[in-house]
Amino acid sequence: MAVSRPYPEMPRGSGTDLKYLSGFGNEFASEAIPGALPVDQNSPKVCPFGLYAEQLSGTAFTAPRRDNQRSWLYRLRPSVGHDHFEPYATPHDTLNSDFSACISSPNQLRWLPFKSPGDQHDFVDSLFTICGSGSASTKSGFAIHVYALTAGMDDRCLANADGDFLIVPQSGALSIVTEFGHLEVAPGEICVIQRGMRFAVNPVQAEASGYMLEIFSGHFQLPELGPIGANGLAAARHFLSPTAAFEDRVSSYTVIHKFDGRLWGAQQDHSPFDVVAWHGNYAPYKYDLARFCPINAAAFDHPDPSIFTVLTCPSTTPGVAVADFVIFSPRWLVAEHTFRPPYFHRNCMSEFMGLIRGAYDGKRGGFLPGGASLHSCMSPHGVDVATFEAATASSEEPKKIGDEALAFMFETDLVPRVTSHALNAANLDRSYQQCWKGFKAAQIPPAAI
Ligand SMILES: [Fe+2]
């Protein structure tokens, strides 16, 4: 059988010469200069080349061994060498981490594609929060943002003390510089930048846009596989972390720090990307969604979409997530005598969806690449009238959903509160409800009553 997409040997980048370390949560070690990494201990009296040793803790020191995440960084200067932090505001003030004053709405919401603010914006200044719940200060909850950048982060970096970012590019590849090395992330791939890591996002072409999930507690992990067995869904070896790279550059640099829901900025006289070597299991990573191995119904009926979970951030309740990242990727639909598109649904969880490319099989129109929908807890949703009628009249032949479509969902146990700027956005689809108008009532013959 012909394979529609080549799968070259690992590791690989996105058409670049970047080298990556493969594996999920591995104990990695990388050095940009041979001999820069201490071998026998973490914190020698004098590090190789006079580097400064610094630990970055992603979990409490005393977290159980299976959960414990930290890395040791060996750098030209300690990261503390900056001036005082001062409050920093983005030009349009559209970044939220406090949702106490936001509105939770039972209405089904949909946005047409989000556009760039118009003027030149880098990644930080373009951030636009759609919804979220909880707070960074209590380390519980999440936020969902979109970005639309038209400029690189020249001599600026961001670190998020509030949680992890999961970035989903929709248009335009990103070149992401981190303290751990460089990542290039194209649409169809995702990356995760964890709490505390300094990074800068630059467009590979003139501009780029996409989605971002922020979690205020814990870290993303691979879902349990249960009866699926040892294989399937996202494979650990397909997650790629950067290799050490550094620059020794004196410059007027701004370190932007997201802390307790607010942005702060501090000046320093050098690039923060001066880590010559590092080791540990707390490192950013990327993942090519084309490598996801979906499991689906082989005879009849429709599995719950949890079967397509790529990453999850679990809550303290078993089986319940702060947030799941789920994709609807290329796959065969073969279930017989079955309504194959997503079923009509009311969910105790809330569902935010985005579209990376193509057309989603649950909606014929209106849900467009770069747009989004939000179906909050127990708000009914499902396919539109046209999709329902087409699906109920379709043949039983196997059907391929090919590379042309890639949708995703952030699903959360928390109730999303929507920011005022998202509710008032010009691209809010105020006619969304109309797609569910026109369903014909089922007719029960009088003899059957
Ligand atoms: Fe749903």
CSV table of C-alpha atoms and ligand atoms in Angstrom, one decimal:
chain,number,residue,atom,x,y,z
A,1,MET,CA,0.0,0.0,0.0
A,2,ALA,CA,1.3,3.4,-0.8
A,3,VAL,CA,2.3,5.6,2.1
A,4,SER,CA,1.0,9.1,1.7
A,5,ARG,CA,3.8,10.7,3.7
A,6,PRO,CA,7.5,9.9,4.0
A,7,TYR,CA,8.8,9.0,7.5
A,8,PRO,CA,12.5,9.6,7.4
A,9,GLU,CA,14.9,8.4,10.1
A,10,MET,CA,14.9,10.2,13.5
A,11,PRO,CA,15.9,12.7,14.7
A,12,ARG,CA,15.0,15.3,12.2
A,13,GLY,CA,13.9,18.9,12.1
A,14,SER,CA,11.6,20.9,9.9
A,15,GLY,CA,13.8,21.1,6.9
A,16,THR,CA,16.7,22.5,8.8
A,17,ASP,CA,20.0,21.3,10.0
A,18,LEU,CA,19.0,21.4,13.7
A,19,LYS,CA,19.8,18.3,15.7
A,20,TYR,CA,17.4,17.1,18.3
A,21,LEU,CA,17.4,14.6,21.2
A,22,SER,CA,14.6,12.1,21.0
A,23,GLY,CA,12.4,10.8,23.8
A,24,PHE,CA,9.7,12.0,26.2
A,25,GLY,CA,11.0,12.9,29.7
A,26,ASN,CA,14.4,11.3,29.1
A,27,GLU,CA,17.5,12.1,31.1
A,28,PHE,CA,19.2,14.1,28.4
A,29,ALA,CA,22.7,15.5,28.3
A,30,SER,CA,24.0,18.0,25.7
A,31,GLU,CA,27.0,20.2,25.3
A,32,ALA,CA,27.8,22.7,22.6
A,33,ILE,CA,31.5,22.5,23.3
A,34,PRO,CA,33.1,19.2,24.1
A,35,GLY,CA,34.1,19.0,27.8
A,36,ALA,CA,31.6,21.7,28.9
A,37,LEU,CA,29.4,19.4,30.8
A,38,PRO,CA,30.6,18.2,34.3
A,39,VAL,CA,30.5,14.4,34.3
A,40,ASP,CA,30.9,13.3,37.9
A,41,GLN,CA,28.8,15.9,39.7
A,42,ASN,CA,26.3,18.7,39.2
A,43,SER,CA,28.0,21.6,41.0
A,44,PRO,CA,31.8,21.4,40.9
A,45,LYS,CA,33.8,24.0,42.8
A,46,VAL,CA,35.0,25.2,39.4
A,47,CYS,CA,33.0,24.2,36.3
A,48,PRO,CA,34.7,23.5,33.0
A,49,PHE,CA,35.7,26.7,31.3
A,50,GLY,CA,34.6,28.6,34.4
A,51,LEU,CA,30.9,28.2,33.5
A,52,TYR,CA,28.2,28.8,36.1
A,53,ALA,CA,26.1,25.9,37.2
A,54,GLU,CA,22.4,26.6,37.7
A,55,GLN,CA,19.5,24.2,38.4
A,56,LEU,CA,16.1,24.8,37.0
A,57,SER,CA,13.5,22.9,39.0
A,58,GLY,CA,10.2,22.0,37.2
A,59,THR,CA,8.8,20.2,40.2
A,60,ALA,CA,9.2,20.5,44.0
A,61,PHE,CA,12.5,19.1,45.2
A,62,THR,CA,10.7,16.4,47.0
A,63,ALA,CA,8.3,15.3,44.2
A,64,PRO,CA,8.2,11.5,43.8
A,65,ARG,CA,11.0,10.2,41.6
A,66,ARG,CA,8.6,9.3,38.8
A,67,ASP,CA,7.4,12.8,38.6
A,68,ASN,CA,10.5,14.8,39.5
A,69,GLN,CA,11.7,17.1,36.8
A,70,ARG,CA,14.8,19.3,36.8
A,71,SER,CA,17.8,20.2,34.7
A,72,TRP,CA,21.2,21.6,35.3
A,73,LEU,CA,22.4,24.4,33.1
A,74,TYR,CA,26.0,25.5,32.6
A,75,ARG,CA,26.2,29.1,31.4
A,76,LEU,CA,28.5,32.0,30.7
A,77,ARG,CA,26.8,34.1,33.4
A,78,PRO,CA,24.2,33.4,36.1
A,79,SER,CA,20.6,34.1,34.9
A,80,VAL,CA,20.2,36.4,37.9
A,81,GLY,CA,22.3,39.2,36.3
A,82,HIS,CA,19.5,41.5,35.4
A,83,ASP,CA,18.1,44.8,36.6
A,84,HIS,CA,14.9,45.3,38.6
A,85,PHE,CA,11.7,44.0,37.1
A,86,GLU,CA,9.3,46.7,36.2
A,87,PRO,CA,5.6,46.1,35.2
A,88,TYR,CA,5.2,45.6,31.4
A,89,ALA,CA,2.0,45.9,29.4
A,90,THR,CA,1.5,44.7,25.9
A,91,PRO,CA,0.3,47.4,23.5
A,92,HIS,CA,-3.3,46.1,23.2
A,93,ASP,CA,-3.5,44.7,26.8
A,94,THR,CA,-5.1,41.4,25.5
A,95,LEU,CA,-3.2,39.0,27.7
A,96,ASN,CA,-5.2,37.6,30.6
A,97,SER,CA,-4.3,35.2,33.5
A,98,ASP,CA,-7.0,36.5,35.9
A,99,PHE,CA,-10.4,35.3,34.9
A,100,SER,CA,-12.3,36.4,38.0
A,101,ALA,CA,-13.9,39.3,36.1
A,102,CYS,CA,-14.5,37.3,32.9
A,103,ILE,CA,-17.8,35.8,31.8
A,104,SER,CA,-18.6,32.1,31.6
A,105,SER,CA,-21.2,31.7,29.0
A,106,PRO,CA,-23.4,28.6,28.2
A,107,ASN,CA,-23.6,29.9,24.6
A,108,GLN,CA,-21.9,27.9,21.9
A,109,LEU,CA,-19.2,30.3,20.6
A,110,ARG,CA,-17.3,30.3,17.4
A,111,TRP,CA,-14.7,32.7,16.0
A,112,LEU,CA,-13.7,33.2,12.4
A,113,PRO,CA,-10.0,33.3,11.9
A,114,PHE,CA,-8.1,35.5,14.2
A,115,LYS,CA,-6.0,38.2,12.4
A,116,SER,CA,-2.9,40.1,13.3
A,117,PRO,CA,-3.5,43.3,15.3
A,118,GLY,CA,-2.2,45.1,12.2
A,119,ASP,CA,0.8,46.9,13.4
A,120,GLN,CA,4.2,45.2,14.0
A,121,HIS,CA,4.0,42.8,16.9
A,122,ASP,CA,6.3,40.2,18.2
A,123,PHE,CA,5.1,37.0,19.9
A,124,VAL,CA,4.6,38.6,23.4
A,125,ASP,CA,2.9,41.7,22.2
A,126,SER,CA,0.5,39.7,20.0
A,127,LEU,CA,-0.8,37.4,22.7
A,128,PHE,CA,-4.6,37.5,22.8
A,129,THR,CA,-6.3,35.5,25.5
A,130,ILE,CA,-9.6,33.9,24.6
A,131,CYS,CA,-10.6,32.1,27.8
A,132,GLY,CA,-9.3,30.4,30.9
A,133,SER,CA,-10.1,29.4,34.4
A,134,GLY,CA,-8.5,29.3,37.8
A,135,SER,CA,-5.4,31.4,38.5
A,136,ALA,CA,-1.7,31.3,38.3
A,137,SER,CA,-1.3,32.3,42.0
A,138,THR,CA,-3.1,29.1,43.2
A,139,LYS,CA,-1.4,27.0,40.6
A,140,SER,CA,-4.7,25.7,39.3
A,141,GLY,CA,-6.4,26.2,35.9
A,142,PHE,CA,-5.5,27.1,32.4
A,143,ALA,CA,-5.6,29.8,29.8
A,144,ILE,CA,-6.0,29.6,26.0
A,145,HIS,CA,-4.4,32.3,23.8
A,146,VAL,CA,-3.8,32.9,20.2
A,147,TYR,CA,-0.8,34.7,18.7
A,148,ALA,CA,-0.3,36.5,15.4
A,149,LEU,CA,3.2,37.8,15.1
A,150,THR,CA,4.7,40.0,12.4
A,151,ALA,CA,8.1,40.6,14.0
A,152,GLY,CA,10.8,38.6,15.8
A,153,MET,CA,11.7,39.1,19.5
A,154,ASP,CA,14.8,41.1,18.8
A,155,ASP,CA,16.8,41.2,22.1
A,156,ARG,CA,13.7,40.2,24.1
A,157,CYS,CA,12.9,36.9,25.7
A,158,LEU,CA,10.0,35.5,27.7
A,159,ALA,CA,9.9,33.3,30.7
A,160,ASN,CA,6.6,32.1,32.2
A,161,ALA,CA,6.7,31.5,35.9
A,162,ASP,CA,2.9,30.7,35.8
A,163,GLY,CA,3.0,27.4,33.9
A,164,ASP,CA,3.8,25.5,30.7
A,165,PHE,CA,3.0,26.7,27.2
A,166,LEU,CA,1.8,24.3,24.5
A,167,ILE,CA,2.2,26.1,21.2
A,168,VAL,CA,0.2,25.0,18.2
A,169,PRO,CA,1.3,26.8,15.0
A,170,GLN,CA,-1.4,27.3,12.4
A,171,SER,CA,0.3,29.4,9.8
A,172,GLY,CA,4.0,30.1,9.4
A,173,ALA,CA,6.9,28.2,11.0
A,174,LEU,CA,8.5,29.4,14.2
A,175,SER,CA,12.1,29.5,15.1
A,176,ILE,CA,12.2,29.3,18.8
A,177,VAL,CA,15.4,30.0,20.7
A,178,THR,CA,15.6,28.6,24.2
A,179,GLU,CA,18.2,28.3,27.0
A,180,PHE,CA,18.4,24.6,26.0
A,181,GLY,CA,19.0,25.2,22.2
A,182,HIS,CA,17.0,25.9,19.1
A,183,LEU,CA,13.7,24.4,17.9
A,184,GLU,CA,12.0,25.0,14.6
A,185,VAL,CA,8.3,24.3,14.7
A,186,ALA,CA,6.1,24.3,11.6
A,187,PRO,CA,2.3,24.1,11.3
A,188,GLY,CA,1.4,20.4,11.9
A,189,GLU,CA,3.9,20.3,14.7
A,190,ILE,CA,3.6,21.5,18.3
A,191,CYS,CA,6.0,22.4,21.0
A,192,VAL,CA,6.0,22.7,24.8
A,193,ILE,CA,8.0,25.3,26.7
A,194,GLN,CA,7.8,24.6,30.4
A,195,ARG,CA,7.5,26.9,33.4
A,196,GLY,CA,10.5,29.1,34.0
A,197,MET,CA,12.4,28.6,30.7
A,198,ARG,CA,13.5,31.7,28.8
A,199,PHE,CA,12.7,31.6,25.2
A,200,ALA,CA,12.2,33.8,22.1
A,201,VAL,CA,9.9,33.1,19.2
A,202,ASN,CA,10.7,34.4,15.8
A,203,PRO,CA,8.8,33.9,12.5
A,204,VAL,CA,10.7,31.9,9.9
A,205,GLN,CA,8.9,33.9,7.2
A,206,ALA,CA,7.4,37.3,7.6
A,207,GLU,CA,4.6,36.3,9.9
A,208,ALA,CA,3.1,33.5,11.8
A,209,SER,CA,0.0,32.7,13.8
A,210,GLY,CA,-1.4,30.0,16.0
A,211,TYR,CA,-2.9,28.8,19.3
A,212,MET,CA,-1.4,28.3,22.7
A,213,LEU,CA,-2.6,26.4,25.8
A,214,GLU,CA,-1.2,27.5,29.2
A,215,ILE,CA,-1.5,25.2,32.2
A,216,PHE,CA,-1.1,26.6,35.7
A,217,SER,CA,-0.5,23.3,37.4
A,218,GLY,CA,1.7,20.3,36.7
A,219,HIS,CA,3.1,19.3,33.4
A,220,PHE,CA,2.0,17.6,30.2
A,221,GLN,CA,2.4,13.8,30.1
A,222,LEU,CA,1.6,11.0,27.7
A,223,PRO,CA,-1.8,9.5,28.3
A,224,GLU,CA,-2.1,6.0,29.8
A,225,LEU,CA,-2.8,3.4,27.1
A,226,GLY,CA,-4.9,0.9,29.1
A,227,PRO,CA,-6.2,-1.9,26.9
A,228,ILE,CA,-4.7,-0.4,23.8
A,229,GLY,CA,-1.4,-1.9,25.0
A,230,ALA,CA,2.1,-0.8,24.9
A,231,ASN,CA,2.0,1.0,21.5
A,232,GLY,CA,-0.2,3.5,19.7
A,233,LEU,CA,-1.1,7.2,19.9
A,234,ALA,CA,2.0,9.4,20.5
A,235,ALA,CA,5.2,7.5,20.8
A,236,ALA,CA,7.8,8.7,23.3
A,237,ARG,CA,10.6,8.5,20.8
A,238,HIS,CA,9.0,11.0,18.5
A,239,PHE,CA,9.3,13.9,20.9
A,240,LEU,CA,12.3,16.0,20.2
A,241,SER,CA,14.3,18.3,22.6
A,242,PRO,CA,16.9,20.7,21.4
A,243,THR,CA,20.7,20.3,21.6
A,244,ALA,CA,22.8,22.8,23.5
A,245,ALA,CA,23.6,26.1,21.6
A,246,PHE,CA,24.8,29.3,23.0
A,247,GLU,CA,25.7,32.9,22.1
A,248,ASP,CA,28.1,35.2,23.9
A,249,ARG,CA,26.5,38.5,22.9
A,250,VAL,CA,26.6,41.8,24.7
A,251,SER,CA,23.4,43.7,24.0
A,252,SER,CA,20.7,45.8,25.7
A,253,TYR,CA,18.4,42.9,26.4
A,254,THR,CA,14.9,42.8,27.9
A,255,VAL,CA,13.9,39.7,29.9
A,256,ILE,CA,10.1,39.6,30.1
A,257,HIS,CA,8.8,37.5,33.0
A,258,LYS,CA,5.2,36.4,33.3
A,259,PHE,CA,4.5,36.1,37.0
A,260,ASP,CA,1.2,35.6,38.8
A,261,GLY,CA,-0.7,36.7,35.8
A,262,ARG,CA,1.2,39.9,35.0
A,263,LEU,CA,4.1,40.7,32.8
A,264,TRP,CA,7.3,42.2,34.1
A,265,GLY,CA,10.4,43.4,32.2
A,266,ALA,CA,14.0,43.7,33.3
A,267,GLN,CA,17.0,44.9,31.4
A,268,GLN,CA,20.3,43.1,31.2
A,269,ASP,CA,23.5,43.7,29.2
A,270,HIS,CA,23.7,40.3,27.5
A,271,SER,CA,21.8,37.6,25.8
A,272,PRO,CA,20.2,35.0,28.2
A,273,PHE,CA,20.9,32.3,25.7
A,274,ASP,CA,24.4,31.6,27.0
A,275,VAL,CA,23.9,28.0,28.2
A,276,VAL,CA,26.9,26.0,26.8
A,277,ALA,CA,25.8,22.6,28.2
A,278,TRP,CA,22.9,21.1,30.1
A,279,HIS,CA,21.6,17.8,31.4
A,280,GLY,CA,18.4,16.7,33.0
A,281,ASN,CA,14.8,15.7,32.2
A,282,TYR,CA,13.2,19.2,32.2
A,283,ALA,CA,13.6,20.5,28.7
A,284,PRO,CA,11.4,21.9,26.0
A,285,TYR,CA,10.2,19.6,23.2
A,286,LYS,CA,8.4,19.5,19.9
A,287,TYR,CA,6.3,16.8,18.3
A,288,ASP,CA,5.2,16.2,14.7
A,289,LEU,CA,1.5,15.5,14.8
A,290,ALA,CA,1.8,13.4,11.6
A,291,ARG,CA,3.6,10.8,13.7
A,292,PHE,CA,0.5,10.3,15.8
A,293,CYS,CA,-0.9,6.7,15.5
A,294,PRO,CA,-4.6,7.0,15.8
A,295,ILE,CA,-6.8,4.1,17.1
A,296,ASN,CA,-10.3,4.0,15.8
A,297,ALA,CA,-13.4,1.8,15.6
A,298,ALA,CA,-12.8,-1.3,13.4
A,299,ALA,CA,-16.4,-2.5,13.2
A,300,PHE,CA,-19.1,-0.1,14.3
A,301,ASP,CA,-19.9,2.9,16.5
A,302,HIS,CA,-17.9,5.9,17.4
A,303,PRO,CA,-15.2,6.0,20.1
A,304,ASP,CA,-15.1,9.0,22.4
A,305,PRO,CA,-12.5,11.6,21.2
A,306,SER,CA,-10.3,10.9,24.2
A,307,ILE,CA,-8.9,8.1,22.0
A,308,PHE,CA,-7.1,10.8,20.1
A,309,THR,CA,-5.3,12.4,23.1
A,310,VAL,CA,-1.7,13.4,22.4
A,311,LEU,CA,-0.8,14.9,25.7
A,312,THR,CA,-2.6,15.4,29.0
A,313,CYS,CA,-2.2,17.4,32.1
A,314,PRO,CA,-4.0,15.4,34.8
A,315,SER,CA,-5.8,16.8,37.7
A,316,THR,CA,-5.8,15.2,41.2
A,317,THR,CA,-8.9,13.2,40.3
A,318,PRO,CA,-8.0,10.0,38.4
A,319,GLY,CA,-9.1,10.1,34.8
A,320,VAL,CA,-9.9,13.8,34.9
A,321,ALA,CA,-7.7,16.3,33.1
A,322,VAL,CA,-6.9,19.9,33.8
A,323,ALA,CA,-6.5,19.9,30.1
A,324,ASP,CA,-6.1,17.3,27.3
A,325,PHE,CA,-4.6,18.1,23.9
A,326,VAL,CA,-6.5,16.0,21.4
A,327,ILE,CA,-6.1,15.9,17.6
A,328,PHE,CA,-8.3,14.8,14.7
A,329,SER,CA,-5.7,13.8,12.2
A,330,PRO,CA,-5.6,11.8,9.0
A,331,ARG,CA,-7.2,8.4,9.5
A,332,TRP,CA,-9.6,5.9,7.9
A,333,LEU,CA,-13.3,5.8,8.8
A,334,VAL,CA,-14.5,2.3,8.4
A,335,ALA,CA,-17.3,1.8,10.9
A,336,GLU,CA,-20.4,0.2,9.3
A,337,HIS,CA,-24.0,1.1,10.0
A,338,THR,CA,-22.6,4.0,12.0
A,339,PHE,CA,-22.9,7.7,12.1
A,340,ARG,CA,-19.3,8.4,11.4
A,341,PRO,CA,-18.9,12.2,12.1
A,342,PRO,CA,-18.8,13.4,15.8
A,343,TYR,CA,-22.0,12.5,17.6
A,344,PHE,CA,-24.4,15.0,19.2
A,345,HIS,CA,-23.0,15.6,22.6
A,346,ARG,CA,-23.3,17.3,26.0
A,347,ASN,CA,-20.1,17.0,28.0
A,348,CYS,CA,-19.3,17.6,31.6
A,349,MET,CA,-15.9,18.7,30.3
A,350,SER,CA,-15.5,21.9,28.2
A,351,GLU,CA,-14.2,21.8,24.7
A,352,PHE,CA,-12.1,24.4,22.8
A,353,MET,CA,-11.4,23.5,19.2
A,354,GLY,CA,-9.1,25.0,16.6
A,355,LEU,CA,-8.3,24.1,13.0
A,356,ILE,CA,-4.8,23.9,11.7
A,357,ARG,CA,-5.7,23.2,8.1
A,358,GLY,CA,-8.5,21.9,5.9
A,359,ALA,CA,-12.1,21.2,6.7
A,360,TYR,CA,-13.2,19.5,9.9
A,361,ASP,CA,-15.5,16.5,9.4
A,362,GLY,CA,-18.0,17.8,11.9
A,363,LYS,CA,-18.7,21.1,10.2
A,364,ARG,CA,-19.2,21.8,6.5
A,365,GLY,CA,-18.4,25.6,6.8
A,366,GLY,CA,-17.8,28.4,9.3
A,367,PHE,CA,-15.2,26.5,11.3
A,368,LEU,CA,-12.1,27.7,9.4
A,369,PRO,CA,-8.4,27.3,9.7
A,370,GLY,CA,-7.2,29.9,12.3
A,371,GLY,CA,-10.7,30.1,13.8
A,372,ALA,CA,-12.0,28.5,17.0
A,373,SER,CA,-15.0,27.2,18.8
A,374,LEU,CA,-15.9,26.9,22.5
A,375,HIS,CA,-18.5,24.5,23.8
A,376,SER,CA,-18.7,24.9,27.5
A,377,CYS,CA,-19.7,22.3,30.1
A,378,MET,CA,-23.1,20.7,29.2
A,379,SER,CA,-23.8,23.0,26.3
A,380,PRO,CA,-25.1,20.9,23.4
A,381,HIS,CA,-23.1,20.6,20.2
A,382,GLY,CA,-22.7,18.4,17.2
A,383,VAL,CA,-22.6,18.4,13.5
A,384,ASP,CA,-24.5,21.0,11.4
A,385,VAL,CA,-27.5,20.1,9.3
A,386,ALA,CA,-25.6,19.7,6.1
A,387,THR,CA,-23.1,17.4,7.6
A,388,PHE,CA,-25.8,15.3,9.3
A,389,GLU,CA,-27.7,14.9,6.1
A,390,ALA,CA,-24.6,14.0,4.1
A,391,ALA,CA,-23.4,11.5,6.7
A,392,THR,CA,-26.7,9.7,7.0
A,393,ALA,CA,-26.9,9.3,3.3
A,394,SER,CA,-23.3,8.3,2.7
A,395,SER,CA,-22.1,4.9,1.5
A,396,GLU,CA,-20.6,2.2,3.7
A,397,GLU,CA,-17.3,2.4,1.9
A,398,PRO,CA,-14.2,3.1,3.9
A,399,LYS,CA,-13.3,6.7,3.7
A,400,LYS,CA,-10.0,8.4,4.3
A,401,ILE,CA,-9.7,11.7,6.1
A,402,GLY,CA,-6.4,12.7,4.5
A,403,ASP,CA,-3.6,15.1,5.1
A,404,GLU,CA,-5.8,18.0,4.0
A,405,ALA,CA,-7.5,18.2,7.4
A,406,LEU,CA,-6.0,18.7,10.9
A,407,ALA,CA,-8.2,19.9,13.8
A,408,PHE,CA,-7.4,19.8,17.5
A,409,MET,CA,-9.2,20.2,20.9
A,410,PHE,CA,-8.2,21.5,24.3
A,411,GLU,CA,-10.6,19.7,26.6
A,412,THR,CA,-10.8,20.8,30.2
A,413,ASP,CA,-12.6,19.9,33.4
A,414,LEU,CA,-12.7,23.5,34.4
A,415,VAL,CA,-15.3,26.0,33.3
A,416,PRO,CA,-13.8,28.4,30.8
A,417,ARG,CA,-14.4,32.1,31.4
A,418,VAL,CA,-14.2,34.2,28.2
A,419,THR,CA,-12.3,37.5,28.1
A,420,SER,CA,-14.3,40.6,27.2
A,421,HIS,CA,-12.0,41.2,24.2
A,422,ALA,CA,-12.8,37.7,22.8
A,423,LEU,CA,-16.5,38.1,23.4
A,424,ASN,CA,-16.5,41.5,21.7
A,425,ALA,CA,-14.1,40.5,18.9
A,426,ALA,CA,-15.2,41.5,15.4
A,427,ASN,CA,-14.5,37.9,14.3
A,428,LEU,CA,-16.9,36.3,16.8
A,429,ASP,CA,-19.4,34.4,14.6
A,430,ARG,CA,-22.7,35.8,15.8
A,431,SER,CA,-24.6,33.5,13.5
A,432,TYR,CA,-23.1,30.3,14.8
A,433,GLN,CA,-26.3,29.0,16.3
A,434,GLN,CA,-27.9,29.0,12.9
A,435,CYS,CA,-25.9,26.0,11.8
A,436,TRP,CA,-28.1,23.9,14.0
A,437,LYS,CA,-31.4,25.3,12.7
A,438,GLY,CA,-33.4,23.2,10.3
A,439,PHE,CA,-33.1,19.7,11.7
A,440,LYS,CA,-36.3,17.9,10.7
A,441,ALA,CA,-38.1,16.3,13.6
A,442,ALA,CA,-38.1,12.5,13.6
A,443,GLN,CA,-41.5,11.2,12.5
A,444,ILE,CA,-43.0,8.4,14.5
A,445,PRO,CA,-45.7,6.5,12.6
A,446,PRO,CA,-49.0,6.7,14.5
A,447,ALA,CA,-49.1,2.9,14.5
A,448,ALA,CA,-46.0,2.8,16.6
A,449,ILE,CA,-47.3,4.9,19.4
B,1,FE,FE,-18.0,17.3,22.2
